PDB file of C-alpha atoms in Angstrom:
ATOM      1  CA  MET A   1      19.578 -31.686  18.638  1.00  0.00           C
ATOM      2  CA  LYS A   2      18.844 -28.186  19.939  1.00  0.00           C
ATOM      3  CA  GLN A   3      22.138 -26.907  18.540  1.00  0.00           C
ATOM      4  CA  ASN A   4      21.331 -28.353  15.099  1.00  0.00           C
ATOM      5  CA  SER A   5      17.944 -26.575  15.079  1.00  0.00           C
ATOM      6  CA  TYR A   6      19.628 -23.353  16.150  1.00  0.00           C
ATOM      7  CA  ILE A   7      22.136 -23.627  13.291  1.00  0.00           C
ATOM      8  CA  GLN A   8      19.298 -24.173  10.797  1.00  0.00           C
ATOM      9  CA  TYR A   9      17.457 -21.186  12.252  1.00  0.00           C
ATOM     10  CA  GLN A  10      20.566 -19.005  11.899  1.00  0.00           C
ATOM     11  CA  ARG A  11      21.041 -20.090   8.275  1.00  0.00           C
ATOM     12  CA  LEU A  12      17.443 -19.185   7.452  1.00  0.00           C
ATOM     13  CA  LYS A  13      17.712 -15.916   9.334  1.00  0.00           C
ATOM     14  CA  ASN A  14      20.869 -14.900   7.455  1.00  0.00           C
ATOM     15  CA  GLN A  15      19.513 -15.783   4.006  1.00  0.00           C
ATOM     16  CA  LYS A  16      19.249 -12.736   1.817  1.00  0.00           C
ATOM     17  CA  LEU A  17      15.815 -12.793   0.190  1.00  0.00           C
ATOM     18  CA  LYS A  18      15.287 -10.632  -2.865  1.00  0.00           C
ATOM     19  CA  PRO A  19      12.112  -8.529  -3.004  1.00  0.00           C
ATOM     20  CA  GLN A  20       9.379 -10.278  -4.969  1.00  0.00           C
ATOM     21  CA  THR A  21       8.582  -8.362  -8.141  1.00  0.00           C
ATOM     22  CA  LYS A  22       7.072 -11.271 -10.080  1.00  0.00           C
ATOM     23  CA  LYS A  23       4.875 -14.130  -8.986  1.00  0.00           C
ATOM     24  CA  THR A  24       7.204 -16.793  -7.671  1.00  0.00           C
ATOM     25  CA  ASN A  25       6.903 -19.757  -5.416  1.00  0.00           C
ATOM     26  CA  ILE A  26       7.975 -18.773  -1.914  1.00  0.00           C
ATOM     27  CA  LEU A  27       8.897 -21.578   0.401  1.00  0.00           C
ATOM     28  CA  PRO A  28       6.948 -21.700   3.699  1.00  0.00           C
ATOM     29  CA  ASN A  29      10.057 -20.902   5.763  1.00  0.00           C
ATOM     30  CA  GLN A  30      10.748 -17.862   3.575  1.00  0.00           C
ATOM     31  CA  LEU A  31       7.126 -16.731   3.813  1.00  0.00           C
ATOM     32  CA  LYS A  32       7.425 -16.525   7.592  1.00  0.00           C
ATOM     33  CA  GLN A  33      10.196 -13.966   7.144  1.00  0.00           C
ATOM     34  CA  TYR A  34       7.954 -11.800   4.948  1.00  0.00           C
ATOM     35  CA  LEU A  35       4.675 -12.045   6.824  1.00  0.00           C
ATOM     36  CA  ASN A  36       4.950 -10.687  10.306  1.00  0.00           C
ATOM     37  CA  ALA A  37       3.224  -7.872  12.179  1.00  0.00           C
ATOM     38  CA  SER A  38       5.842  -5.380  11.037  1.00  0.00           C
ATOM     39  CA  SER A  39       5.213  -6.247   7.376  1.00  0.00           C
ATOM     40  CA  TYR A  40       1.497  -5.587   7.754  1.00  0.00           C
ATOM     41  CA  LYS A  41       2.158  -2.363   9.653  1.00  0.00           C
ATOM     42  CA  ASP A  42       4.536  -1.139   6.925  1.00  0.00           C
ATOM     43  CA  PHE A  43       1.830  -1.676   4.324  1.00  0.00           C
ATOM     44  CA  PHE A  44      -1.255  -0.436   6.187  1.00  0.00           C
ATOM     45  CA  VAL A  45       0.457   2.685   7.570  1.00  0.00           C
ATOM     46  CA  ASN A  46      -0.010   4.074   4.046  1.00  0.00           C
ATOM     47  CA  PHE A  47      -3.773   4.027   4.591  1.00  0.00           C
ATOM     48  CA  ALA A  48      -3.592   5.552   8.079  1.00  0.00           C
ATOM     49  CA  ASN A  49      -1.690   8.699   7.084  1.00  0.00           C
ATOM     50  CA  LYS A  50      -4.098  11.470   6.005  1.00  0.00           C
ATOM     51  CA  THR A  51      -1.872  12.851   3.227  1.00  0.00           C
ATOM     52  CA  LYS A  52      -1.135   9.416   1.778  1.00  0.00           C
ATOM     53  CA  LEU A  53      -4.796   8.480   1.942  1.00  0.00           C
ATOM     54  CA  ASN A  54      -5.763  11.717   0.149  1.00  0.00           C
ATOM     55  CA  ILE A  55      -3.255  10.836  -2.586  1.00  0.00           C
ATOM     56  CA  ILE A  56      -4.681   7.318  -2.893  1.00  0.00           C
ATOM     57  CA  VAL A  57      -8.244   8.670  -3.110  1.00  0.00           C
ATOM     58  CA  ALA A  58      -7.206  11.230  -5.752  1.00  0.00           C
ATOM     59  CA  LEU A  59      -5.512   8.527  -7.815  1.00  0.00           C
ATOM     60  CA  ARG A  60      -8.551   6.257  -7.463  1.00  0.00           C
ATOM     61  CA  LYS A  61     -10.234   8.382 -10.134  1.00  0.00           C
ATOM     62  CA  CYS A  62      -7.377   8.423 -12.674  1.00  0.00           C
ATOM     63  CA  PRO A  63      -3.558   8.640 -12.991  1.00  0.00           C
ATOM     64  CA  LEU A  64      -2.180  12.105 -12.199  1.00  0.00           C
ATOM     65  CA  CYS A  65       1.065  14.083 -12.195  1.00  0.00           C
ATOM     66  CA  VAL A  66       2.366  15.762  -9.024  1.00  0.00           C
ATOM     67  CA  ASN A  67       0.830  19.157  -9.835  1.00  0.00           C
ATOM     68  CA  ASP A  68      -2.605  17.618 -10.387  1.00  0.00           C
ATOM     69  CA  ILE A  69      -2.346  15.678  -7.118  1.00  0.00           C
ATOM     70  CA  VAL A  70      -1.469  18.939  -5.334  1.00  0.00           C
ATOM     71  CA  LYS A  71      -4.599  20.573  -6.816  1.00  0.00           C
ATOM     72  CA  GLU A  72      -6.805  17.599  -5.882  1.00  0.00           C
ATOM     73  CA  THR A  73      -5.569  17.320  -2.290  1.00  0.00           C
ATOM     74  CA  GLY A  74      -4.832  20.966  -1.472  1.00  0.00           C
ATOM     75  CA  ASP A  75      -1.568  19.983   0.236  1.00  0.00           C
ATOM     76  CA  GLU A  76       1.862  21.516  -0.351  1.00  0.00           C
ATOM     77  CA  GLN A  77       3.891  20.167  -3.271  1.00  0.00           C
ATOM     78  CA  SER A  78       6.848  19.184  -1.071  1.00  0.00           C
ATOM     79  CA  LYS A  79       4.564  17.221   1.270  1.00  0.00           C
ATOM     80  CA  ILE A  80       2.936  15.428  -1.677  1.00  0.00           C
ATOM     81  CA  SER A  81       6.298  14.595  -3.274  1.00  0.00           C
ATOM     82  CA  HIS A  82       7.632  13.237   0.010  1.00  0.00           C
ATOM     83  CA  ASN A  83       4.623  10.949   0.422  1.00  0.00           C
ATOM     84  CA  LEU A  84       4.603   9.909  -3.250  1.00  0.00           C
ATOM     85  CA  LYS A  85       8.148   8.645  -2.804  1.00  0.00           C
ATOM     86  CA  LYS A  86       7.094   6.496   0.168  1.00  0.00           C
ATOM     87  CA  LEU A  87       3.991   5.156  -1.590  1.00  0.00           C
ATOM     88  CA  THR A  88       6.037   4.296  -4.671  1.00  0.00           C
ATOM     89  CA  LYS A  89       8.763   2.617  -2.635  1.00  0.00           C
ATOM     90  CA  CYS A  90       6.315   0.106  -1.138  1.00  0.00           C
ATOM     91  CA  HIS A  91       4.563  -0.397  -4.525  1.00  0.00           C
ATOM     92  CA  VAL A  92       1.233   1.129  -3.554  1.00  0.00           C
ATOM     93  CA  LEU A  93       1.745   3.445  -6.541  1.00  0.00           C
ATOM     94  CA  VAL A  94       3.231   2.901  -9.982  1.00  0.00           C
ATOM     95  CA  VAL A  95       5.160   5.664 -11.775  1.00  0.00           C
ATOM     96  CA  GLU A  96       5.320   6.150 -15.516  1.00  0.00           C
ATOM     97  CA  LYS A  97       7.576   8.800 -17.047  1.00  0.00           C
ATOM     98  CA  LYS A  98       6.113  10.839 -19.890  1.00  0.00           C
ATOM     99  CA  GLY A  99       8.728  13.313 -21.030  1.00  0.00           C
ATOM    100  CA  LYS A 100       9.677  15.336 -17.962  1.00  0.00           C
ATOM    101  CA  GLN A 101       6.494  14.470 -16.091  1.00  0.00           C
ATOM    102  CA  ARG A 102       5.991  11.532 -13.800  1.00  0.00           C
ATOM    103  CA  ILE A 103       2.487  10.121 -13.908  1.00  0.00           C
ATOM    104  CA  TYR A 104       1.381   8.286 -10.765  1.00  0.00           C
ATOM    105  CA  SER A 105      -1.299   5.616 -10.634  1.00  0.00           C
ATOM    106  CA  LEU A 106      -2.472   3.014  -8.142  1.00  0.00           C
ATOM    107  CA  ASN A 107      -1.037  -0.478  -8.350  1.00  0.00           C
ATOM    108  CA  HIS A 108      -3.795  -2.233 -10.316  1.00  0.00           C
ATOM    109  CA  ASN A 109      -2.688  -5.729  -9.299  1.00  0.00           C
ATOM    110  CA  THR A 110      -2.905  -5.284  -5.541  1.00  0.00           C
ATOM    111  CA  VAL A 111      -4.104  -1.904  -4.277  1.00  0.00           C
ATOM    112  CA  LEU A 112      -7.200  -1.465  -6.448  1.00  0.00           C
ATOM    113  CA  PRO A 113      -8.642  -4.867  -5.452  1.00  0.00           C
ATOM    114  CA  ILE A 114      -7.987  -4.031  -1.789  1.00  0.00           C
ATOM    115  CA  LEU A 115      -9.787  -0.688  -2.167  1.00  0.00           C
ATOM    116  CA  LYS A 116     -12.761  -2.403  -3.820  1.00  0.00           C
ATOM    117  CA  ILE A 117     -12.984  -4.868  -0.932  1.00  0.00           C
ATOM    118  CA  VAL A 118     -12.815  -2.009   1.590  1.00  0.00           C
ATOM    119  CA  GLU A 119     -15.522  -0.080  -0.274  1.00  0.00           C
ATOM    120  CA  GLU A 120     -17.807  -3.128  -0.206  1.00  0.00           C
ATOM    121  CA  HIS A 121     -17.090  -3.580   3.491  1.00  0.00           C
ATOM    122  CA  ILE A 122     -18.015   0.056   4.167  1.00  0.00           C
ATOM    123  CA  LYS A 123     -21.248  -0.249   2.138  1.00  0.00           C
ATOM    124  CA  GLU A 124     -22.275  -3.406   3.964  1.00  0.00           C
ATOM    125  CA  ASN A 125     -21.305  -2.327   7.470  1.00  0.00           C
ATOM    126  CA  CYS A 126     -21.686   1.468   7.596  1.00  0.00           C
ATOM    127  CA  ARG A 127     -25.414   1.319   8.379  1.00  0.00           C
ATOM    128  CA  LYS A 128     -24.751  -0.950  11.352  1.00  0.00           C
ATOM    129  CA  PHE A 129     -22.113   1.396  12.723  1.00  0.00           C
ATOM    130  CA  CYS A 130     -23.667   4.822  12.173  1.00  0.00           C
ATOM    131  CA  LYS A 131     -27.321   3.705  12.338  1.00  0.00           C
ATOM    132  CA  GLY A 132     -28.199   5.776   9.249  1.00  0.00           C
ATOM    133  CA  ARG A 133     -26.937   9.105  10.622  1.00  0.00           C
ATOM    134  CA  CYS A 134     -24.206   9.715   8.018  1.00  0.00           C
ATOM    135  CA  ASP A 135     -24.564  11.093   4.466  1.00  0.00           C
ATOM    136  CA  LYS A 136     -23.447   7.836   2.849  1.00  0.00           C
ATOM    137  CA  CYS A 137     -26.159   5.750   4.472  1.00  0.00           C
ATOM    138  CA  ALA A 138     -29.064   8.167   4.071  1.00  0.00           C
TER     139      ALA A 138
END
């Protein structure tokens, strides 16, 4: 019996799962492969990096091209481009080509709702944490 379970485990482990671009039904055994600590880390690391977070905050206002993001953040163009590539790869950002320019915006389906939830959390809990000493709570 143990060997049979091991064989089933190996089959599941070796299954090639395509990235989900549309809403589809994921089987529970497939979901376990997607949702692990590493998956969460790969996503949330984008919000822990100062440059990436500055890009996300800049794009919160409106979609921008690389040069405008550089002006908003004050970082070097190469550093911004490097981080834009990473943010786009994990679908935090969406890119639209307009002529030669690439216009970046936040993923409206997932990232914007997350940011709204975080903003509400900060509004509700900032006073408890800082006890009214910060600018936002005053």
